[in-house]
Short mmCIF file of C-alpha atoms and ligand atoms in Angstrom, two decimals:
data_model
loop_
_atom_site.label_atom_id
_atom_site.label_comp_id
_atom_site.label_asym_id
_atom_site.label_seq_id
_atom_site.Cartn_x
_atom_site.Cartn_y
_atom_site.Cartn_z
CA MET D 1 -0.44 -26.28 38.31
CA PHE D 2 2.46 -23.90 37.64
CA LYS D 3 5.95 -25.03 38.67
CA LYS D 4 7.61 -21.61 38.65
CA ILE D 5 6.31 -18.04 38.87
CA LEU D 6 8.12 -14.74 38.28
CA ILE D 7 7.03 -11.83 40.45
CA ALA D 8 7.26 -8.54 38.57
CA ASN D 9 7.25 -6.42 41.71
CA ARG D 10 9.07 -5.53 44.93
CA GLY D 11 8.34 -4.79 48.59
CA GLU D 12 5.71 -6.44 50.74
CA ILE D 13 3.57 -7.67 47.83
CA ALA D 14 6.54 -9.55 46.35
CA LEU D 15 6.98 -11.29 49.73
CA ARG D 16 3.27 -12.01 49.95
CA ILE D 17 3.39 -13.78 46.57
CA ILE D 18 6.65 -15.64 47.37
CA ARG D 19 5.01 -16.95 50.55
CA ALA D 20 1.93 -18.20 48.69
CA CYS D 21 4.15 -19.88 46.08
CA ARG D 22 6.21 -21.66 48.72
CA GLU D 23 3.10 -22.99 50.46
CA MET D 24 1.79 -24.23 47.10
CA GLY D 25 5.09 -25.95 46.20
CA ILE D 26 5.77 -23.46 43.38
CA GLN D 27 9.27 -22.02 42.77
CA SER D 28 9.44 -18.22 42.91
CA VAL D 29 11.60 -15.88 40.86
CA ALA D 30 12.25 -12.30 41.98
CA VAL D 31 13.29 -9.37 39.82
CA TYR D 32 14.94 -6.35 41.37
CA SER D 33 16.50 -2.99 40.64
CA GLU D 34 20.04 -2.08 41.62
CA ALA D 35 18.60 -0.14 44.57
CA ASP D 36 16.85 -3.28 45.84
CA ALA D 37 19.79 -5.70 45.83
CA GLU D 38 19.59 -5.96 49.63
CA SER D 39 15.82 -6.50 49.67
CA MET D 40 13.99 -9.34 51.37
CA HIS D 41 12.21 -10.42 48.18
CA VAL D 42 15.62 -11.08 46.60
CA GLU D 43 16.67 -13.00 49.70
CA LEU D 44 13.53 -15.12 50.01
CA ALA D 45 12.78 -16.01 46.38
CA ASP D 46 14.25 -19.19 44.94
CA GLU D 47 16.00 -17.18 42.20
CA ALA D 48 16.51 -13.47 41.54
CA TYR D 49 17.47 -11.37 38.52
CA CYS D 50 18.51 -7.74 38.39
CA VAL D 51 16.46 -5.92 35.76
CA GLY D 52 18.09 -2.48 35.80
CA PRO D 53 18.93 0.71 37.67
CA ALA D 54 16.98 2.22 40.57
CA ARG D 55 14.42 4.31 38.68
CA SER D 56 11.29 2.22 38.05
CA ILE D 57 11.13 3.22 34.38
CA ASP D 58 14.57 1.63 34.02
CA SER D 59 13.75 -1.56 35.94
CA TYR D 60 10.32 -2.56 37.31
CA LEU D 61 8.60 -0.98 34.31
CA LYS D 62 11.00 -2.38 31.74
CA ILE D 63 8.94 -5.00 29.94
CA ASP D 64 11.79 -6.42 27.82
CA GLN D 65 14.03 -6.95 30.86
CA ILE D 66 11.26 -8.67 32.81
CA ILE D 67 10.39 -10.94 29.90
CA ALA D 68 14.10 -11.74 29.46
CA ALA D 69 14.31 -12.74 33.15
CA ALA D 70 11.19 -14.90 32.73
CA GLU D 71 12.81 -16.63 29.74
CA VAL D 72 16.14 -17.23 31.48
CA ALA D 73 14.40 -18.54 34.60
CA ASP D 74 12.00 -20.57 32.43
CA VAL D 75 8.87 -19.73 34.44
CA ASP D 76 5.28 -20.71 33.65
CA ALA D 77 3.58 -17.54 34.80
CA ILE D 78 4.10 -13.93 35.88
CA HIS D 79 2.41 -12.28 38.86
CA PRO D 80 2.40 -8.48 38.52
CA GLY D 81 1.40 -7.59 42.12
CA TYR D 82 -0.06 -4.06 42.32
CA GLY D 83 1.30 -0.81 40.88
CA PHE D 84 4.11 -0.87 38.27
CA LEU D 85 2.86 -3.00 35.31
CA ALA D 86 -0.10 -4.60 37.11
CA GLU D 87 -2.76 -2.84 35.03
CA ASN D 88 -0.80 -2.46 31.83
CA SER D 89 -2.74 -4.44 29.21
CA HIS D 90 0.21 -4.28 26.79
CA PHE D 91 2.46 -6.02 29.35
CA ASN D 92 -0.33 -8.53 29.98
CA GLU D 93 -0.46 -9.23 26.22
CA VAL D 94 3.35 -9.48 25.88
CA CYS D 95 3.52 -11.98 28.78
CA ARG D 96 0.95 -14.20 27.09
CA SER D 97 2.41 -13.95 23.61
CA SER D 98 5.84 -14.83 25.05
CA GLY D 99 4.35 -18.00 26.47
CA PHE D 100 3.87 -16.95 30.10
CA GLU D 101 0.48 -16.98 31.81
CA PHE D 102 -0.35 -13.57 33.24
CA ILE D 103 -1.86 -13.87 36.73
CA GLY D 104 -4.75 -11.48 36.26
CA PRO D 105 -7.65 -10.84 33.88
CA SER D 106 -7.42 -11.04 30.07
CA PRO D 107 -5.79 -8.06 28.30
CA ASP D 108 -9.18 -7.25 26.79
CA ALA D 109 -11.05 -7.10 30.12
CA MET D 110 -8.14 -5.16 31.62
CA GLU D 111 -8.12 -2.60 28.85
CA LYS D 112 -11.87 -2.02 28.91
CA LEU D 113 -12.09 -1.71 32.68
CA GLY D 114 -8.88 0.31 32.92
CA ASP D 115 -10.51 3.11 30.98
CA LYS D 116 -12.87 4.72 33.50
CA ASN D 117 -15.26 6.05 30.90
CA THR D 118 -15.62 2.64 29.20
CA ALA D 119 -15.95 0.96 32.61
CA ARG D 120 -18.70 3.42 33.47
CA ALA D 121 -20.56 2.49 30.29
CA MET D 122 -20.14 -1.20 31.17
CA ALA D 123 -21.54 -0.55 34.66
CA ILE D 124 -24.61 1.09 33.13
CA ALA D 125 -24.99 -1.90 30.78
CA SER D 126 -24.84 -4.27 33.78
CA ASP D 127 -27.49 -2.27 35.62
CA VAL D 128 -25.01 -1.02 38.21
CA PRO D 129 -25.73 2.53 39.44
CA VAL D 130 -23.14 5.16 38.42
CA VAL D 131 -22.71 8.73 39.67
CA PRO D 132 -24.89 10.98 37.46
CA GLY D 133 -22.53 12.51 34.91
CA SER D 134 -21.72 13.37 31.33
CA ASP D 135 -22.68 11.03 28.56
CA GLY D 136 -19.16 9.81 27.85
CA LEU D 137 -16.07 11.98 27.43
CA VAL D 138 -16.46 15.74 27.09
CA GLU D 139 -14.60 16.98 24.01
CA THR D 140 -15.33 20.72 23.91
CA ASP D 141 -15.85 23.52 26.45
CA ASN D 142 -19.46 23.90 25.35
CA GLU D 143 -20.14 20.21 25.78
CA ALA D 144 -18.68 20.43 29.30
CA LEU D 145 -20.73 23.50 30.22
CA GLU D 146 -23.91 21.89 28.98
CA ALA D 147 -23.23 18.57 30.75
CA ALA D 148 -22.38 20.38 34.00
CA ARG D 149 -25.64 22.36 33.88
CA GLY D 150 -27.53 19.09 33.60
CA ILE D 151 -25.58 17.49 36.48
CA GLY D 152 -25.64 20.53 38.80
CA TYR D 153 -22.65 22.02 40.67
CA PRO D 154 -20.30 21.09 42.22
CA VAL D 155 -19.05 18.75 39.49
CA LEU D 156 -16.01 16.50 39.49
CA ILE D 157 -13.83 16.36 36.38
CA LYS D 158 -12.22 12.96 36.05
CA ALA D 159 -9.50 11.66 33.75
CA THR D 160 -10.62 8.51 31.96
CA ALA D 161 -7.07 7.11 32.30
CA GLY D 162 -6.83 8.41 35.88
CA GLY D 163 -5.36 6.75 38.94
CA GLY D 164 -3.99 7.85 42.29
CA GLY D 165 -6.23 10.92 42.26
CA LYS D 166 -4.37 12.42 39.27
CA GLY D 167 -6.36 14.34 36.66
CA MET D 168 -9.24 14.86 39.10
CA ARG D 169 -10.59 18.38 39.78
CA VAL D 170 -13.67 19.80 41.49
CA ALA D 171 -15.49 22.75 39.92
CA GLU D 172 -17.73 24.43 42.50
CA THR D 173 -19.26 26.90 40.05
CA GLU D 174 -19.66 27.46 36.33
CA GLU D 175 -16.83 30.08 36.38
CA MET D 176 -14.46 27.42 37.70
CA LEU D 177 -15.38 24.75 35.17
CA ILE D 178 -13.24 25.60 32.14
CA PRO D 179 -10.02 26.37 34.08
CA ALA D 180 -10.46 23.16 36.12
CA LEU D 181 -11.19 21.20 32.94
CA ASN D 182 -7.97 22.45 31.35
CA GLN D 183 -5.96 21.63 34.48
CA ALA D 184 -7.37 18.11 34.64
CA ARG D 185 -6.69 17.54 30.92
CA THR D 186 -3.10 18.80 31.16
CA GLU D 187 -2.38 16.76 34.28
CA ALA D 188 -3.88 13.59 32.75
CA GLN D 189 -2.02 14.08 29.47
CA ALA D 190 1.29 14.45 31.33
CA ALA D 191 0.70 11.53 33.70
CA PHE D 192 -1.04 9.01 31.43
CA GLY D 193 -0.54 10.24 27.86
CA ASN D 194 -4.32 10.50 27.60
CA GLY D 195 -6.09 13.79 28.27
CA GLY D 196 -9.66 12.41 27.97
CA VAL D 197 -11.98 13.59 30.76
CA TYR D 198 -15.62 13.19 31.78
CA LEU D 199 -17.83 14.78 34.42
CA GLU D 200 -19.58 13.39 37.47
CA ARG D 201 -21.71 14.95 40.16
CA TYR D 202 -19.44 15.72 43.12
CA VAL D 203 -20.94 13.65 45.91
CA GLY D 204 -20.57 15.44 49.26
CA ASN D 205 -19.15 13.51 52.23
CA PRO D 206 -19.09 10.05 50.61
CA ARG D 207 -17.81 6.83 52.06
CA HIS D 208 -15.51 4.73 49.87
CA ILE D 209 -16.74 1.16 49.83
CA GLU D 210 -15.32 -1.50 47.54
CA VAL D 211 -16.11 -5.13 46.91
CA GLN D 212 -13.50 -7.86 46.50
CA VAL D 213 -14.36 -10.33 43.77
CA ILE D 214 -12.67 -13.47 42.48
CA ALA D 215 -13.67 -15.20 39.23
CA ASP D 216 -12.43 -18.26 37.35
CA ASN D 217 -12.26 -19.06 33.63
CA TYR D 218 -15.53 -21.05 33.80
CA GLY D 219 -17.87 -18.16 34.60
CA ASN D 220 -17.88 -18.66 38.37
CA VAL D 221 -17.81 -15.34 40.20
CA VAL D 222 -17.91 -14.88 43.98
CA HIS D 223 -17.54 -11.80 46.12
CA LEU D 224 -15.62 -11.68 49.40
CA TYR D 225 -17.78 -8.91 50.85
CA GLU D 226 -16.86 -5.27 51.11
CA ARG D 227 -14.09 -3.10 52.52
CA ASP D 228 -14.47 0.43 53.80
CA CYS D 229 -11.56 2.65 52.75
CA SER D 230 -12.95 6.03 53.79
CA VAL D 231 -9.89 7.04 55.84
CA GLN D 232 -8.11 8.83 52.99
CA ARG D 233 -5.80 11.77 52.55
CA ARG D 234 -5.78 13.37 49.10
CA HIS D 235 -7.72 10.39 47.73
CA GLN D 236 -5.04 8.00 49.05
CA LYS D 237 -6.18 5.28 51.42
CA LEU D 238 -4.60 5.18 54.89
CA ILE D 239 -6.77 2.72 56.85
CA GLU D 240 -9.03 0.00 55.45
CA GLU D 241 -11.43 -2.29 57.21
CA ALA D 242 -13.84 -5.13 56.59
CA PRO D 243 -16.73 -5.35 56.94
CA SER D 244 -17.81 -1.73 56.58
CA PRO D 245 -19.15 -0.11 59.77
CA ASN D 246 -22.65 1.33 59.58
CA LEU D 247 -23.75 -0.08 56.24
CA PRO D 248 -27.29 -1.44 56.40
CA GLU D 249 -27.48 -5.13 55.53
CA ALA D 250 -29.81 -4.56 52.55
CA GLN D 251 -27.39 -2.06 50.96
CA ARG D 252 -24.48 -4.35 51.63
CA GLN D 253 -26.16 -7.19 49.80
CA GLN D 254 -27.04 -4.88 46.90
CA ILE D 255 -23.49 -3.53 46.57
CA CYS D 256 -21.98 -7.02 46.60
CA ASP D 257 -24.52 -8.24 44.02
CA ALA D 258 -23.83 -5.20 41.82
CA ALA D 259 -20.08 -5.91 41.93
CA VAL D 260 -20.65 -9.51 40.86
CA ARG D 261 -22.91 -8.34 37.98
CA MET D 262 -20.25 -5.90 36.85
CA ILE D 263 -17.48 -8.53 36.83
CA ARG D 264 -19.69 -11.09 35.11
CA GLY D 265 -20.69 -8.54 32.46
CA ALA D 266 -17.03 -7.75 31.76
CA ASP D 267 -16.14 -11.43 31.18
CA TYR D 268 -13.54 -11.01 33.84
CA SER D 269 -11.49 -13.68 35.53
CA ASN D 270 -9.05 -13.58 38.48
CA ALA D 271 -9.17 -11.17 41.44
CA GLY D 272 -10.63 -7.69 41.02
CA THR D 273 -12.15 -4.91 43.04
CA VAL D 274 -15.24 -2.92 42.21
CA GLU D 275 -15.14 0.49 43.88
CA PHE D 276 -18.17 2.55 44.90
CA ILE D 277 -18.90 5.74 46.72
CA VAL D 278 -21.82 5.72 49.13
CA ASP D 279 -23.67 8.96 49.90
CA GLU D 280 -25.34 10.15 53.09
CA ASN D 281 -28.58 8.32 52.19
CA ASP D 282 -26.68 5.01 51.80
CA ASP D 283 -27.19 5.18 48.02
CA PHE D 284 -24.20 3.72 46.22
CA PHE D 285 -22.56 4.56 42.89
CA PHE D 286 -19.92 2.72 40.89
CA ILE D 287 -16.65 4.65 40.43
CA GLU D 288 -14.08 2.21 39.02
CA VAL D 289 -12.70 -1.31 38.80
CA ASN D 290 -9.18 -2.20 39.89
CA ALA D 291 -8.16 -5.12 37.69
CA ARG D 292 -5.49 -6.50 40.03
CA ILE D 293 -4.83 -7.51 43.62
CA GLN D 294 -5.00 -4.48 45.92
CA VAL D 295 -2.89 -3.32 48.85
CA GLU D 296 -5.82 -3.79 51.23
CA HIS D 297 -6.69 -7.39 50.20
CA PRO D 298 -5.65 -8.88 53.59
CA VAL D 299 -8.69 -7.51 55.46
CA SER D 300 -10.94 -9.49 53.10
CA GLU D 301 -8.77 -12.58 53.61
CA MET D 302 -9.12 -12.25 57.38
CA ILE D 303 -12.93 -12.02 57.45
CA THR D 304 -13.49 -14.81 54.90
CA GLY D 305 -10.53 -17.16 55.44
CA VAL D 306 -9.79 -17.11 51.70
CA ASP D 307 -6.13 -16.74 50.63
CA LEU D 308 -6.54 -14.38 47.69
CA ILE D 309 -3.06 -14.83 46.23
CA LYS D 310 -3.42 -18.61 46.18
CA ALA D 311 -6.86 -18.20 44.61
CA GLN D 312 -5.37 -15.89 41.94
CA ILE D 313 -2.69 -18.45 41.10
CA SER D 314 -5.19 -21.33 40.95
CA VAL D 315 -7.64 -19.62 38.62
CA ALA D 316 -4.79 -18.39 36.39
CA ALA D 317 -3.70 -22.05 36.13
CA ASN D 318 -7.19 -22.67 34.75
CA GLU D 319 -8.51 -24.38 37.87
CA ARG D 320 -12.09 -23.95 38.95
CA LEU D 321 -12.85 -21.80 42.00
CA LYS D 322 -12.92 -24.05 45.02
CA LEU D 323 -15.73 -22.09 46.64
CA SER D 324 -19.26 -21.05 45.85
CA GLN D 325 -20.89 -17.89 47.17
CA ASP D 326 -22.59 -19.87 49.94
CA ASP D 327 -19.21 -21.10 51.16
CA VAL D 328 -17.95 -17.56 51.71
CA GLN D 329 -18.95 -16.47 55.19
CA CYS D 330 -18.06 -13.12 56.67
CA LYS D 331 -16.89 -13.50 60.26
CA GLY D 332 -15.26 -11.06 62.68
CA HIS D 333 -13.66 -7.71 61.92
CA SER D 334 -10.35 -6.78 60.33
CA ILE D 335 -8.50 -3.45 60.10
CA GLU D 336 -5.35 -2.55 58.15
CA CYS D 337 -3.11 0.47 58.77
CA ARG D 338 -0.64 1.39 56.04
CA ILE D 339 2.68 2.14 57.69
CA ASN D 340 4.42 4.64 55.44
CA ALA D 341 7.89 6.15 55.71
CA GLU D 342 6.36 9.62 55.90
CA ASN D 343 6.32 12.30 58.56
CA PRO D 344 2.70 13.03 59.56
CA ASP D 345 3.83 16.14 61.45
CA LYS D 346 5.45 17.55 58.31
CA ASN D 347 2.49 17.19 55.99
CA PHE D 348 3.27 13.52 55.30
CA GLN D 349 6.58 14.35 53.69
CA PRO D 350 8.31 11.14 52.50
CA ASN D 351 11.09 10.12 54.87
CA PRO D 352 13.23 7.42 53.27
CA GLY D 353 16.53 6.38 54.87
CA LYS D 354 18.07 3.74 57.08
CA ILE D 355 15.99 1.90 59.65
CA THR D 356 18.48 1.73 62.48
CA LYS D 357 16.33 -0.40 64.77
CA LEU D 358 13.10 -2.32 64.22
CA TYR D 359 10.72 -4.22 66.46
CA THR D 360 7.57 -5.57 64.82
CA PRO D 361 4.35 -6.31 66.71
CA GLY D 362 2.85 -9.77 67.06
CA GLY D 363 0.56 -11.62 69.42
CA TYR D 364 -3.05 -12.71 69.13
CA GLY D 365 -4.91 -11.31 66.13
CA VAL D 366 -1.95 -9.45 64.59
CA ARG D 367 -0.46 -9.83 61.09
CA PHE D 368 2.34 -7.62 59.79
CA ASP D 369 2.98 -7.84 56.03
CA SER D 370 6.27 -6.07 55.48
CA HIS D 371 9.59 -6.35 53.69
CA VAL D 372 11.66 -4.16 56.02
CA TYR D 373 14.21 -5.23 58.65
CA GLY D 374 16.60 -3.52 61.10
CA GLY D 375 19.46 -2.05 59.08
CA TYR D 376 17.34 -1.83 55.89
CA ASN D 377 17.66 1.31 53.82
CA VAL D 378 14.25 2.52 52.57
CA PRO D 379 15.08 3.68 49.02
CA PRO D 380 13.70 7.04 47.90
CA HIS D 381 12.73 5.76 44.43
CA TYR D 382 9.47 3.93 45.15
CA ASP D 383 6.29 4.42 47.11
CA SER D 384 6.76 5.01 50.80
CA MET D 385 4.80 2.07 52.25
CA ILE D 386 7.05 -0.02 54.50
CA GLY D 387 4.44 -2.38 55.85
CA LYS D 388 0.80 -3.16 56.50
CA LEU D 389 -0.32 -3.77 60.04
CA ILE D 390 -3.43 -5.93 60.01
CA VAL D 391 -5.54 -7.10 62.93
CA TYR D 392 -8.40 -9.57 63.11
CA MET D 393 -10.76 -9.85 66.08
CA PRO D 394 -14.38 -10.93 66.68
CA THR D 395 -15.72 -7.36 66.87
CA ARG D 396 -14.78 -3.91 65.54
CA GLU D 397 -14.31 -2.59 69.06
CA GLU D 398 -11.81 -5.34 69.86
CA ALA D 399 -10.09 -4.87 66.49
CA ILE D 400 -9.53 -1.18 67.28
CA ALA D 401 -8.10 -2.05 70.72
CA THR D 402 -5.81 -4.70 69.22
CA MET D 403 -4.63 -2.29 66.51
CA ARG D 404 -3.81 0.37 69.11
CA ARG D 405 -1.90 -2.20 71.16
CA ALA D 406 -0.02 -3.41 68.06
CA LEU D 407 0.82 0.15 66.98
CA SER D 408 2.25 0.82 70.43
CA GLU D 409 4.59 -2.16 69.99
CA LEU D 410 5.87 -1.16 66.56
CA LYS D 411 9.29 0.44 67.00
CA VAL D 412 10.91 1.94 63.92
CA GLU D 413 14.02 4.00 64.58
CA GLY D 414 15.94 6.10 62.07
CA ILE D 415 12.97 7.23 59.96
CA ALA D 416 9.56 8.78 60.71
CA THR D 417 6.44 6.69 60.03
CA THR D 418 2.70 7.20 59.94
CA ALA D 419 2.14 4.89 62.95
CA VAL D 420 1.55 7.78 65.38
CA PHE D 421 -1.00 9.29 63.04
CA HIS D 422 -2.96 6.04 62.88
CA ASP D 423 -3.23 5.97 66.64
CA ARG D 424 -4.78 9.45 66.60
CA VAL D 425 -7.35 8.36 64.02
CA LEU D 426 -8.21 5.18 65.92
CA GLN D 427 -9.10 7.23 69.04
CA HIS D 428 -11.24 9.78 67.25
CA PRO D 429 -14.94 9.46 68.21
CA GLU D 430 -16.04 9.76 64.58
CA PHE D 431 -13.88 6.76 63.61
CA VAL D 432 -14.74 4.82 66.77
CA GLU D 433 -18.44 5.24 65.99
CA GLY D 434 -17.87 4.43 62.31
CA ARG D 435 -19.43 7.74 61.20
CA HIS D 436 -16.41 8.92 59.19
CA ASN D 437 -16.30 9.58 55.45
CA THR D 438 -13.59 10.45 52.92
CA LYS D 439 -13.50 14.06 54.15
CA PHE D 440 -12.78 13.06 57.76
CA VAL D 441 -8.95 13.12 57.73
CA GLU D 442 -8.69 16.46 55.98
CA ARG D 443 -11.35 18.05 58.18
CA GLU D 444 -10.10 16.73 61.53
CA PHE D 445 -6.35 16.34 61.13
CA MET D 446 -5.05 18.74 58.49
CA ASP D 447 -4.82 22.43 59.36
P1 ADP S 1 -8.32 7.24 41.32
O1 ADP S 1 -8.36 6.04 40.40
O2 ADP S 1 -7.58 8.40 40.75
O3 ADP S 1 -7.89 6.89 42.71
P2 ADP S 1 -11.18 7.05 41.94
O4 ADP S 1 -12.20 7.13 40.88
O5 ADP S 1 -10.87 5.70 42.49
O6 ADP S 1 -9.83 7.77 41.42
O7 ADP S 1 -11.58 8.01 43.14
C1 ADP S 1 -10.72 8.21 44.23
C2 ADP S 1 -11.46 8.88 45.36
O8 ADP S 1 -12.02 10.13 44.93
C3 ADP S 1 -12.65 8.10 45.91
O9 ADP S 1 -12.28 7.18 46.88
C4 ADP S 1 -13.49 9.23 46.52
O10 ADP S 1 -12.94 9.60 47.77
C5 ADP S 1 -13.27 10.37 45.54
N1 ADP S 1 -14.33 10.44 44.49
C6 ADP S 1 -14.37 9.79 43.30
N2 ADP S 1 -15.49 10.10 42.61
C7 ADP S 1 -16.17 10.97 43.36
C8 ADP S 1 -17.41 11.70 43.19
N3 ADP S 1 -18.16 11.60 42.09
N4 ADP S 1 -17.79 12.54 44.19
C9 ADP S 1 -17.04 12.69 45.31
N5 ADP S 1 -15.88 12.06 45.53
C10 ADP S 1 -15.44 11.20 44.58
#
């Protein structure tokens, strides 16, 4: 087993990994930017190294600085968390060639799955249903027009290097196709340095359902059931839950089996998520793989009792998975609300600044994964999530009640947060009945 791990990240996920390391008897090493000198991950890690100025491109994305810190601290492995360099196959490669185990899949699996168009081809090869779409990337306007006629409007143009909803455009009609195509290409080129796009049928009113998988280096792959992440704003998840409400058992089994096939076919090890959209007939279609730990992993931990970060570390250290599929039972219901430093009454405008007073909820069934404290200054340079409020109860109804109770206890003064918005969602009949889809927030809450 590893003796020392460097965490190439910040915020709550850095704390989550430090905690797992401490429980496993592994030393943890934090890296931080100048803006994060007062952060909890610096305080709680066994060692910490400053890797540069506030801007992430000068610090958390600076591969040479992170590798230098790993060398000075003499670690065995590097955990990338999520975001920043987590899905950068070049960083993955550099870690390994510098003699540090990368806690994640191989660079090859990461690169193939990171490209959505290649991942789509791999899904087809593994007999996993994909959204009907173009046969690979569309290179010319004519190719796009022809593919779209075959698919039928509306079509969705997607960047093969896409992420965070960038480089994604809907074309309702043929007249809209070429302008939307050009916009998507330009946006993708600017954001990812890759303007490649492909087309998919635009599925109306889908649910977003994803399957958590963990695999070792010996070909053992197990799923930890599914999560429903349909409460989204602008393709960004706000609330996640497990298991999914209103998914027939047969479909659930099929989705989980498909995810395992996909991961097996990609020769993938470590934790990963296979994402699907599910249409109004409960038919499901693969959309992408996230080759890393995800923000919403705790809800899967709660319903299965599996510590995903510890499992990631163990399989990266070349240990066999300690569980078989039959060992993984799904029990109870878990919900996570992302608490962001954003003002929901001002169109979710980011609201960084000093937290003058903080009281965090607790009690039966409540988990709060967060790096903030009273007096902490939320820096404007990074994403606005300040914590994840997670509840776990025997039933969905009880989980909703516990979440509402926990939200009412959370007191954050000095900055606006999304907590009040979550409470509105949790009371909405469509959410309460589990009938919501990815269009729900925009339809019901945005003017
Ligand atoms: P990104 O990696 O940019 O987040 P994804 O492929 O994961 O993009 O899709 C993000 C969200 O976009 C999904 O959760 C879903 O809400 C929506 N989406 C993706 N593909 C389709 C589709 N073919 N039809 C309708 N909505 C889609």
